[in-house]
Amino acid sequence: MSPDRVAQDAPWLLWLLNAMQSGQEALLQILHSVGLTPDVDGQPAWPWSRRLAGENLLLDVGQARAMAWSLLAVVVIICLLVLAALWWRHSKKRGSLLVTALLIVIATPWPQSQVIWTPASPSSFHHNPLPFSDAAIARGAVHYQRLCMDCHGATGNGQGPIAAQQAVWPPSFTGPLLWRRTDGDLLHTVRQGVFTHSGQQRMPSFASQMTVAQTWELLHFLRAQAAGQLLQLSGNWVMPIALPNMQLHCPGQTWQQVSDLQQQRVRLVGLADVKSVLPDPRMLTVWLPPADQSASFIPAQIDCVVASATEARQALFWLTGTENFTQTQLLADKAGWLRARNDRGADSWSEADLVCRVNEVVQGATQEDSLTRLLRSMDSQPLVYVKGGSVHGLQ
Ligand code: HEC
């Protein structure tokens, strides 16, 4: 089941993934607060070599169902054992409680251990502490070109100039890899390298060539690059991608960056002829002026101008794969996910412009204009973003 279908077809599965994730994170916090596990790369280290594998359950709903029953069974068994301990004097009651617990153990469809456990690293539960911003993406691109491109290729397709000399071919980042790994596991891979079971090095470690913060920037870049490549290859953002944070200048408003525009739809416009953009009260309009044009005159239909224009242009190049942004407009939904792209340099939208969709668009014979239909599709199909087996908010 593709992750974005999960929310519709099996909402309980999202609940299960959340419960598994928060349970493990809570355990980690407790261990860390009593000093049983140290910090690694600035965040508490996961002390075990395995963790629960939410990402596998997404692919196997039968096992996920077994997992949900098992969690319930564990809770009930613990309650029965506690009761049995409290009633240890009443041998009859105690006996029947213990027999019930045993029957539950036998009757529960325990999931297969190779499905629910997956190898973990000390940073498996780390979160990227940096905002997904144009500046982070632009800096990440520099690290990538310096350290990764020779093997992983200029577009991240795994076909760099020295790729063929490696013992195994470097993977492509446009496949499901980045979405199946947790951010923390990716951090670990890049900092520590990749080794075979027998200790042979497959990929070098980069901990001595980048700080932790630079590695997090690099991971933001990888995601932006993969999104842009996917858009070029398939015309779609298969996995949700957020409108990056950018510095803004919004006359008459207190907003200073994209993250201040919460719960509003945002239209990002790169057009040179910004006067052709029709005013629309249903969304905020943010203008990225072309490189050779200054935003000295701001027409009334523009709410904000991008202040970090150089970084924004670079980040958008990676995100969309489009070199020249002067024909492009992007639409972000109220949660901040990029949902639609229009490359025609005009203000006419169609539902085919949706590039991150949950369902196929049903063409209705309504009187509404196409932008209204597009906004309605966006709002009625909120995105759920599952990465590395856990449900993420915007990042
Ligand atoms: C010398 C060549 C080389 C360089 C340089 C290199 N990689 Fe790799 N990388 C590989 C190879 C080969 C693999 C596949 C290893 C395997 O699957 O055993 C790999 C695998 C990966 C993976 C996937 C690991 C997984 O979880 O399966 C990631 C992510 C990755 N590289 C990121 C990077 C980043 C980021 C950089 C730059 C900092 C980088 N690599 C630099 C060769 C390289």
GROMACS .gro file of C-alpha atoms and ligand atoms in nm:
model
  438
    1MET     CA    1   0.000   0.000   0.000
    2SER     CA    2   0.149   0.335  -0.090
    3PRO     CA    3   0.188   0.551   0.220
    4ASP     CA    4  -0.050   0.821   0.103
    5ARG     CA    5  -0.326   0.563   0.057
    6VAL     CA    6  -0.285   0.448   0.414
    7ALA     CA    7  -0.470   0.737   0.571
    8GLN     CA    8  -0.777   0.656   0.367
    9ASP     CA    9  -0.773   0.278   0.364
   10ALA     CA   10  -0.641   0.196   0.709
   11PRO     CA   11  -0.644   0.488   0.953
   12TRP     CA   12  -0.577   0.242   1.236
   13LEU     CA   13  -0.240   0.166   1.075
   14LEU     CA   14  -0.133   0.528   1.116
   15TRP     CA   15  -0.242   0.508   1.476
   16LEU     CA   16  -0.035   0.192   1.521
   17LEU     CA   17   0.274   0.350   1.360
   18ASN     CA   18   0.234   0.654   1.583
   19ALA     CA   19   0.199   0.437   1.893
   20MET     CA   20   0.511   0.236   1.803
   21GLN     CA   21   0.710   0.550   1.732
   22SER     CA   22   0.604   0.743   2.042
   23GLY     CA   23   0.652   0.434   2.262
   24GLN     CA   24   1.010   0.390   2.145
   25GLU     CA   25   1.085   0.763   2.166
   26ALA     CA   26   0.942   0.781   2.519
   27LEU     CA   27   1.156   0.483   2.623
   28LEU     CA   28   1.463   0.654   2.475
   29GLN     CA   29   1.388   0.979   2.661
   30ILE     CA   30   1.349   0.793   2.991
   31LEU     CA   31   1.677   0.603   2.944
   32HIS     CA   32   1.851   0.926   2.850
   33SER     CA   33   1.712   1.126   3.140
   34VAL     CA   34   1.839   0.871   3.393
   35GLY     CA   35   2.178   0.867   3.225
   36LEU     CA   36   2.157   0.517   3.077
   37THR     CA   37   2.230   0.630   2.724
   38PRO     CA   38   2.460   0.911   2.607
   39ASP     CA   39   2.423   1.174   2.334
   40VAL     CA   40   2.543   1.090   1.986
   41ASP     CA   41   2.565   1.366   1.725
   42GLY     CA   42   2.376   1.599   1.956
   43GLN     CA   43   2.073   1.380   2.037
   44PRO     CA   44   2.005   1.080   2.266
   45ALA     CA   45   2.152   0.757   2.129
   46TRP     CA   46   1.931   0.452   2.071
   47PRO     CA   47   2.108   0.185   2.276
   48TRP     CA   48   1.999  -0.129   2.087
   49SER     CA   49   2.089  -0.270   1.748
   50ARG     CA   50   1.724  -0.323   1.654
   51ARG     CA   51   1.409  -0.115   1.651
   52LEU     CA   52   1.046  -0.176   1.557
   53ALA     CA   53   1.007  -0.153   1.180
   54GLY     CA   54   0.703   0.059   1.103
   55GLU     CA   55   0.818   0.079   0.741
   56ASN     CA   56   0.774  -0.299   0.699
   57LEU     CA   57   0.423  -0.291   0.845
   58LEU     CA   58   0.323  -0.038   0.581
   59LEU     CA   59   0.406  -0.295   0.316
   60ASP     CA   60   0.234  -0.586   0.488
   61VAL     CA   61  -0.105  -0.499   0.632
   62GLY     CA   62  -0.160  -0.858   0.754
   63GLN     CA   63   0.146  -0.834   0.977
   64ALA     CA   64   0.041  -0.485   1.086
   65ARG     CA   65  -0.293  -0.626   1.200
   66ALA     CA   66  -0.110  -0.901   1.392
   67MET     CA   67   0.110  -0.632   1.548
   68ALA     CA   68  -0.193  -0.431   1.660
   69TRP     CA   69  -0.350  -0.740   1.821
   70SER     CA   70  -0.020  -0.827   1.985
   71LEU     CA   71   0.017  -0.482   2.141
   72LEU     CA   72  -0.335  -0.513   2.277
   73ALA     CA   73  -0.258  -0.865   2.405
   74VAL     CA   74   0.058  -0.744   2.579
   75VAL     CA   75  -0.137  -0.471   2.759
   76VAL     CA   76  -0.407  -0.719   2.869
   77ILE     CA   77  -0.149  -0.978   2.981
   78ILE     CA   78   0.037  -0.717   3.188
   79CYS     CA   79  -0.292  -0.618   3.356
   80LEU     CA   80  -0.372  -0.985   3.430
   81LEU     CA   81  -0.027  -1.043   3.578
   82VAL     CA   82  -0.057  -0.733   3.797
   83LEU     CA   83  -0.398  -0.852   3.920
   84ALA     CA   84  -0.261  -1.201   3.984
   85ALA     CA   85   0.020  -1.047   4.190
   86LEU     CA   86  -0.230  -0.841   4.390
   87TRP     CA   87  -0.446  -1.147   4.454
   88TRP     CA   88  -0.160  -1.381   4.525
   89ARG     CA   89  -0.336  -1.503   4.844
   90HIS     CA   90  -0.646  -1.617   4.648
   91SER     CA   91  -0.499  -1.916   4.474
   92LYS     CA   92  -0.820  -1.983   4.278
   93LYS     CA   93  -0.849  -1.629   4.138
   94ARG     CA   94  -0.478  -1.615   4.077
   95GLY     CA   95  -0.490  -1.947   3.894
   96SER     CA   96  -0.769  -1.844   3.660
   97LEU     CA   97  -0.598  -1.510   3.585
   98LEU     CA   98  -0.275  -1.688   3.495
   99VAL     CA   99  -0.460  -1.943   3.280
  100THR     CA  100  -0.637  -1.658   3.096
  101ALA     CA  101  -0.303  -1.486   3.036
  102LEU     CA  102  -0.159  -1.811   2.900
  103LEU     CA  103  -0.459  -1.861   2.669
  104ILE     CA  104  -0.415  -1.508   2.537
  105VAL     CA  105  -0.045  -1.578   2.468
  106ILE     CA  106  -0.145  -1.889   2.270
  107ALA     CA  107  -0.434  -1.729   2.084
  108THR     CA  108  -0.259  -1.406   1.983
  109PRO     CA  109  -0.143  -1.394   1.620
  110TRP     CA  110   0.210  -1.275   1.701
  111PRO     CA  111   0.375  -1.108   1.401
  112GLN     CA  112   0.689  -1.255   1.242
  113SER     CA  113   0.996  -1.119   1.414
  114GLN     CA  114   1.184  -1.055   1.087
  115VAL     CA  115   0.899  -0.826   0.980
  116ILE     CA  116   0.864  -0.622   1.296
  117TRP     CA  117   1.232  -0.576   1.382
  118THR     CA  118   1.486  -0.396   1.170
  119PRO     CA  119   1.852  -0.305   1.231
  120ALA     CA  120   1.889   0.026   1.415
  121SER     CA  121   2.171   0.274   1.455
  122PRO     CA  122   2.243   0.498   1.756
  123SER     CA  123   2.086   0.786   1.564
  124SER     CA  124   1.777   0.597   1.435
  125PHE     CA  125   1.545   0.825   1.633
  126HIS     CA  126   1.723   1.153   1.563
  127HIS     CA  127   1.521   1.430   1.406
  128ASN     CA  128   1.658   1.682   1.161
  129PRO     CA  129   1.679   1.991   1.384
  130LEU     CA  130   1.717   2.235   1.094
  131PRO     CA  131   1.414   2.382   0.918
  132PHE     CA  132   1.365   2.265   0.559
  133SER     CA  133   1.476   2.600   0.417
  134ASP     CA  134   1.609   2.739   0.091
  135ALA     CA  135   1.938   2.822   0.266
  136ALA     CA  136   1.979   2.467   0.405
  137ILE     CA  137   1.907   2.314   0.063
  138ALA     CA  138   2.151   2.552  -0.111
  139ARG     CA  139   2.426   2.475   0.142
  140GLY     CA  140   2.348   2.102   0.125
  141ALA     CA  141   2.399   2.115  -0.252
  142VAL     CA  142   2.753   2.243  -0.199
  143HIS     CA  143   2.835   1.957   0.041
  144TYR     CA  144   2.684   1.708  -0.205
  145GLN     CA  145   2.890   1.836  -0.495
  146ARG     CA  146   3.206   1.826  -0.286
  147LEU     CA  147   3.166   1.484  -0.127
  148CYS     CA  148   2.899   1.267  -0.289
  149MET     CA  149   2.858   1.353  -0.655
  150ASP     CA  150   3.153   1.152  -0.786
  151CYS     CA  151   2.979   0.831  -0.685
  152HIS     CA  152   2.610   0.918  -0.659
  153GLY     CA  153   2.599   1.133  -0.973
  154ALA     CA  154   2.502   1.495  -1.045
  155THR     CA  155   2.131   1.407  -1.036
  156GLY     CA  156   2.153   1.148  -0.756
  157ASN     CA  157   2.085   0.859  -0.995
  158GLY     CA  158   2.385   0.662  -0.867
  159GLN     CA  159   2.586   0.699  -1.188
  160GLY     CA  160   2.871   0.933  -1.098
  161PRO     CA  161   3.209   0.915  -1.279
  162ILE     CA  162   3.363   0.672  -1.024
  163ALA     CA  163   3.045   0.472  -0.952
  164ALA     CA  164   3.149   0.181  -1.172
  165GLN     CA  165   3.472   0.132  -0.976
  166GLN     CA  166   3.284   0.062  -0.651
  167ALA     CA  167   3.233  -0.294  -0.526
  168VAL     CA  168   2.858  -0.239  -0.555
  169TRP     CA  169   2.674   0.023  -0.754
  170PRO     CA  170   2.573   0.329  -0.544
  171PRO     CA  171   2.194   0.345  -0.512
  172SER     CA  172   1.976   0.601  -0.685
  173PHE     CA  173   1.809   0.855  -0.458
  174THR     CA  174   1.502   0.883  -0.678
  175GLY     CA  175   1.382   0.535  -0.579
  176PRO     CA  176   1.208   0.458  -0.250
  177LEU     CA  177   1.535   0.448  -0.051
  178LEU     CA  178   1.523   0.796   0.102
  179TRP     CA  179   1.164   0.750   0.209
  180ARG     CA  180   1.216   0.410   0.364
  181ARG     CA  181   1.505   0.519   0.585
  182THR     CA  182   1.459   0.736   0.893
  183ASP     CA  183   1.641   1.069   0.884
  184GLY     CA  184   1.854   0.946   1.172
  185ASP     CA  185   1.960   0.628   0.991
  186LEU     CA  186   2.057   0.834   0.686
  187LEU     CA  187   2.263   1.060   0.913
  188HIS     CA  188   2.437   0.753   1.051
  189THR     CA  189   2.510   0.616   0.701
  190VAL     CA  190   2.666   0.939   0.585
  191ARG     CA  191   2.871   1.000   0.899
  192GLN     CA  192   2.987   0.641   0.954
  193GLY     CA  193   2.989   0.497   0.601
  194VAL     CA  194   2.853   0.162   0.486
  195PHE     CA  195   3.016  -0.171   0.570
  196THR     CA  196   2.936  -0.531   0.481
  197HIS     CA  197   2.874  -0.785   0.759
  198SER     CA  198   3.236  -0.894   0.727
  199GLY     CA  199   3.352  -0.535   0.785
  200GLN     CA  200   3.443  -0.446   0.426
  201GLN     CA  201   3.388  -0.081   0.347
  202ARG     CA  202   3.132  -0.012   0.074
  203MET     CA  203   3.105   0.364   0.122
  204PRO     CA  204   3.350   0.592   0.305
  205SER     CA  205   3.256   0.770   0.628
  206PHE     CA  206   3.226   1.148   0.618
  207ALA     CA  207   3.222   1.239   0.987
  208SER     CA  208   3.563   1.405   0.962
  209GLN     CA  209   3.471   1.611   0.657
  210MET     CA  210   3.139   1.759   0.767
  211THR     CA  211   2.991   1.883   1.093
  212VAL     CA  212   2.665   1.728   1.215
  213ALA     CA  213   2.476   2.043   1.112
  214GLN     CA  214   2.624   2.025   0.761
  215THR     CA  215   2.515   1.662   0.738
  216TRP     CA  216   2.158   1.760   0.826
  217GLU     CA  217   2.173   2.029   0.552
  218LEU     CA  218   2.292   1.764   0.311
  219LEU     CA  219   1.994   1.542   0.399
  220HIS     CA  220   1.753   1.829   0.327
  221PHE     CA  221   1.926   1.871  -0.006
  222LEU     CA  222   1.899   1.499  -0.092
  223ARG     CA  223   1.527   1.519  -0.039
  224ALA     CA  224   1.489   1.831  -0.253
  225GLN     CA  225   1.701   1.680  -0.529
  226ALA     CA  226   1.503   1.354  -0.526
  227ALA     CA  227   1.177   1.550  -0.549
  228GLY     CA  228   1.302   1.748  -0.848
  229GLN     CA  229   1.423   1.436  -1.027
  230LEU     CA  230   1.094   1.256  -0.963
  231LEU     CA  231   0.903   1.552  -1.098
  232GLN     CA  232   1.118   1.550  -1.411
  233LEU     CA  233   1.091   1.173  -1.458
  234SER     CA  234   0.728   1.108  -1.367
  235GLY     CA  235   0.560   1.450  -1.365
  236ASN     CA  236   0.461   1.388  -1.004
  237TRP     CA  237   0.591   1.431  -0.652
  238VAL     CA  238   0.535   1.074  -0.540
  239MET     CA  239   0.624   1.167  -0.183
  240PRO     CA  240   0.511   1.488  -0.017
  241ILE     CA  241   0.754   1.778  -0.023
  242ALA     CA  242   0.710   2.104   0.166
  243LEU     CA  243   0.740   2.458   0.041
  244PRO     CA  244   1.084   2.542   0.183
  245ASN     CA  245   1.115   2.814   0.437
  246MET     CA  246   1.232   3.142   0.280
  247GLN     CA  247   1.293   3.490   0.411
  248LEU     CA  248   1.012   3.726   0.307
  249HIS     CA  249   0.937   4.093   0.282
  250CYS     CA  250   0.563   4.145   0.330
  251PRO     CA  251   0.459   4.513   0.315
  252GLY     CA  252   0.214   4.602   0.593
  253GLN     CA  253   0.245   4.258   0.760
  254THR     CA  254   0.455   4.116   1.041
  255TRP     CA  255   0.540   3.795   0.852
  256GLN     CA  256   0.913   3.751   0.799
  257GLN     CA  257   0.938   3.403   0.658
  258VAL     CA  258   0.729   3.130   0.495
  259SER     CA  259   0.686   2.949   0.827
  260ASP     CA  260   0.497   3.255   0.960
  261LEU     CA  261   0.223   3.204   0.697
  262GLN     CA  262   0.061   2.921   0.890
  263GLN     CA  263  -0.265   2.763   0.780
  264GLN     CA  264  -0.286   2.962   0.460
  265ARG     CA  265  -0.261   2.848   0.102
  266VAL     CA  266   0.044   2.997  -0.066
  267ARG     CA  267   0.100   3.069  -0.433
  268LEU     CA  268   0.468   3.114  -0.518
  269VAL     CA  269   0.503   3.307  -0.843
  270GLY     CA  270   0.825   3.339  -1.040
  271LEU     CA  271   0.682   3.532  -1.334
  272ALA     CA  272   0.861   3.842  -1.460
  273ASP     CA  273   0.534   4.003  -1.563
  274VAL     CA  274   0.384   3.985  -1.218
  275LYS     CA  275   0.104   4.224  -1.311
  276SER     CA  276  -0.056   3.944  -1.512
  277VAL     CA  277  -0.121   3.750  -1.192
  278LEU     CA  278  -0.484   3.794  -1.097
  279PRO     CA  279  -0.557   3.884  -0.736
  280ASP     CA  280  -0.706   3.590  -0.543
  281PRO     CA  281  -0.826   3.618  -0.182
  282ARG     CA  282  -0.815   3.239  -0.133
  283MET     CA  283  -0.437   3.236  -0.105
  284LEU     CA  284  -0.136   3.446  -0.024
  285THR     CA  285   0.076   3.536  -0.323
  286VAL     CA  286   0.453   3.530  -0.277
  287TRP     CA  287   0.667   3.667  -0.559
  288LEU     CA  288   1.018   3.552  -0.644
  289PRO     CA  289   1.138   3.824  -0.884
  290PRO     CA  290   1.360   3.707  -1.173
  291ALA     CA  291   1.735   3.736  -1.111
  292ASP     CA  292   1.775   4.047  -1.328
  293GLN     CA  293   1.475   4.228  -1.182
  294SER     CA  294   1.450   4.412  -0.853
  295ALA     CA  295   1.125   4.422  -0.660
  296SER     CA  296   1.119   4.799  -0.621
  297PHE     CA  297   0.757   4.813  -0.729
  298ILE     CA  298   0.524   4.564  -0.559
  299PRO     CA  299   0.177   4.536  -0.719
  300ALA     CA  300  -0.124   4.513  -0.488
  301GLN     CA  301  -0.197   4.146  -0.565
  302ILE     CA  302   0.144   4.045  -0.422
  303ASP     CA  303   0.143   3.982  -0.046
  304CYS     CA  304   0.512   3.910  -0.001
  305VAL     CA  305   0.838   3.922  -0.195
  306VAL     CA  306   1.107   3.660  -0.135
  307ALA     CA  307   1.400   3.833   0.037
  308SER     CA  308   1.640   3.537   0.021
  309ALA     CA  309   1.607   3.529  -0.358
  310THR     CA  310   1.946   3.375  -0.446
  311GLU     CA  311   1.906   3.076  -0.214
  312ALA     CA  312   1.538   3.045  -0.306
  313ARG     CA  313   1.620   3.020  -0.675
  314GLN     CA  314   1.878   2.750  -0.609
  315ALA     CA  315   1.646   2.553  -0.380
  316LEU     CA  316   1.359   2.573  -0.628
  317PHE     CA  317   1.586   2.458  -0.905
  318TRP     CA  318   1.657   2.139  -0.709
  319LEU     CA  319   1.295   2.095  -0.602
  320THR     CA  320   1.143   2.132  -0.947
  321GLY     CA  321   1.434   2.050  -1.178
  322THR     CA  322   1.338   2.374  -1.358
  323GLU     CA  323   1.629   2.604  -1.437
  324ASN     CA  324   1.427   2.908  -1.531
  325PHE     CA  325   1.162   2.984  -1.275
  326THR     CA  326   1.017   3.278  -1.468
  327GLN     CA  327   0.742   3.063  -1.621
  328THR     CA  328   0.658   2.880  -1.301
  329GLN     CA  329   0.404   2.904  -1.023
  330LEU     CA  330   0.371   2.663  -0.731
  331LEU     CA  331   0.078   2.612  -0.496
  332ALA     CA  332   0.117   2.495  -0.136
  333ASP     CA  333  -0.178   2.371   0.068
  334LYS     CA  334  -0.273   2.497   0.413
  335ALA     CA  335  -0.046   2.243   0.579
  336GLY     CA  336   0.251   2.372   0.376
  337TRP     CA  337   0.288   2.081   0.129
  338LEU     CA  338   0.360   2.169  -0.233
  339ARG     CA  339   0.067   2.036  -0.432
  340ALA     CA  340   0.049   2.194  -0.776
  341ARG     CA  341   0.280   2.339  -1.039
  342ASN     CA  342   0.207   2.551  -1.342
  343ASP     CA  343   0.488   2.596  -1.594
  344ARG     CA  344   0.295   2.774  -1.863
  345GLY     CA  345   0.376   3.126  -1.754
  346ALA     CA  346   0.007   3.212  -1.741
  347ASP     CA  347  -0.258   3.232  -1.476
  348SER     CA  348  -0.472   2.951  -1.615
  349TRP     CA  349  -0.469   2.644  -1.392
  350SER     CA  350  -0.599   2.297  -1.456
  351GLU     CA  351  -0.640   1.992  -1.233
  352ALA     CA  352  -0.363   1.826  -1.429
  353ASP     CA  353  -0.131   2.070  -1.252
  354LEU     CA  354  -0.171   1.877  -0.927
  355VAL     CA  355   0.168   1.713  -0.881
  356CYS     CA  356   0.121   1.564  -0.538
  357ARG     CA  357  -0.213   1.393  -0.530
  358VAL     CA  358  -0.381   1.131  -0.321
  359ASN     CA  359  -0.641   1.008  -0.569
  360GLU     CA  360  -0.676   1.036  -0.941
  361VAL     CA  361  -0.861   1.356  -1.014
  362VAL     CA  362  -1.222   1.296  -1.102
  363GLN     CA  363  -1.325   1.536  -1.375
  364GLY     CA  364  -1.658   1.675  -1.268
  365ALA     CA  365  -1.887   1.858  -1.505
  366THR     CA  366  -1.921   2.151  -1.269
  367GLN     CA  367  -1.946   2.517  -1.346
  368GLU     CA  368  -1.654   2.597  -1.119
  369ASP     CA  369  -1.338   2.732  -1.273
  370SER     CA  370  -1.038   2.502  -1.279
  371LEU     CA  371  -0.846   2.679  -1.002
  372THR     CA  372  -1.142   2.639  -0.768
  373ARG     CA  373  -1.161   2.267  -0.849
  374LEU     CA  374  -0.789   2.233  -0.796
  375LEU     CA  375  -0.807   2.404  -0.455
  376ARG     CA  376  -1.097   2.182  -0.359
  377SER     CA  377  -0.904   1.867  -0.456
  378MET     CA  378  -0.612   1.991  -0.249
  379ASP     CA  379  -0.820   2.065   0.059
  380SER     CA  380  -1.031   1.750   0.043
  381GLN     CA  381  -0.727   1.522   0.017
  382PRO     CA  382  -0.490   1.613   0.299
  383LEU     CA  383  -0.151   1.448   0.274
  384VAL     CA  384  -0.008   1.207   0.524
  385TYR     CA  385   0.368   1.179   0.514
  386VAL     CA  386   0.517   0.856   0.637
  387LYS     CA  387   0.896   0.828   0.635
  388GLY     CA  388   1.108   0.552   0.781
  389GLY     CA  389   0.792   0.395   0.919
  390SER     CA  390   0.680   0.693   1.124
  391VAL     CA  391   0.422   0.959   1.056
  392HIS     CA  392   0.583   1.298   1.015
  393GLY     CA  393   0.453   1.648   1.030
  394LEU     CA  394   0.599   1.913   0.807
  395GLN     CA  395   0.975   1.906   0.779
  396HEC     C1  396   3.328   0.635  -0.314
  396HEC     C2  397   3.192   0.633  -0.359
  396HEC     C3  398   3.084   0.696  -0.270
  396HEC     C4  399   3.084   0.824  -0.219
  396HEC     C5  400   3.186   0.934  -0.236
  396HEC     C6  401   2.957   0.836  -0.149
  396HEC     N1  402   2.887   0.720  -0.156
  396HEC    FE1  403   2.705   0.683  -0.074
  396HEC     N2  404   2.713   0.490  -0.136
  396HEC     C7  405   2.814   0.436  -0.212
  396HEC     C8  406   2.787   0.295  -0.234
  396HEC     C9  407   2.875   0.199  -0.315
  396HEC    C10  408   2.666   0.267  -0.167
  396HEC    C11  409   2.595   0.132  -0.158
  396HEC    C12  410   2.643   0.060  -0.035
  396HEC    C13  411   2.573  -0.071  -0.013
  396HEC     O1  412   2.450  -0.077  -0.038
  396HEC     O2  413   2.637  -0.164   0.032
  396HEC    C14  414   2.622   0.392  -0.108
  396HEC    C15  415   2.504   0.405  -0.035
  396HEC    C16  416   2.455   0.527   0.012
  396HEC    C17  417   2.330   0.543   0.079
  396HEC    C18  418   2.227   0.435   0.107
  396HEC    C19  419   2.257   0.361   0.231
  396HEC    C20  420   2.142   0.273   0.271
  396HEC     O3  421   2.082   0.302   0.373
  396HEC     O4  422   2.113   0.177   0.200
  396HEC    C21  423   2.317   0.676   0.109
  396HEC    C22  424   2.200   0.745   0.178
  396HEC    C23  425   2.437   0.740   0.062
  396HEC     N3  426   2.519   0.649   0.004
  396HEC    C24  427   2.461   0.876   0.073
  396HEC    C25  428   2.583   0.936   0.041
  396HEC    C26  429   2.613   1.074   0.066
  396HEC    C27  430   2.516   1.175   0.125
  396HEC    C28  431   2.740   1.095   0.023
  396HEC    C29  432   2.821   1.224   0.033
  396HEC    C30  433   2.845   1.273   0.166
  396HEC    C31  434   2.789   0.969  -0.030
  396HEC     N4  435   2.692   0.876  -0.018
  396HEC    C32  436   2.915   0.953  -0.085
  396HEC    C33  437   2.925   0.501  -0.259
  396HEC    C34  438   2.961   0.631  -0.230
   0.00000   0.00000   0.00000
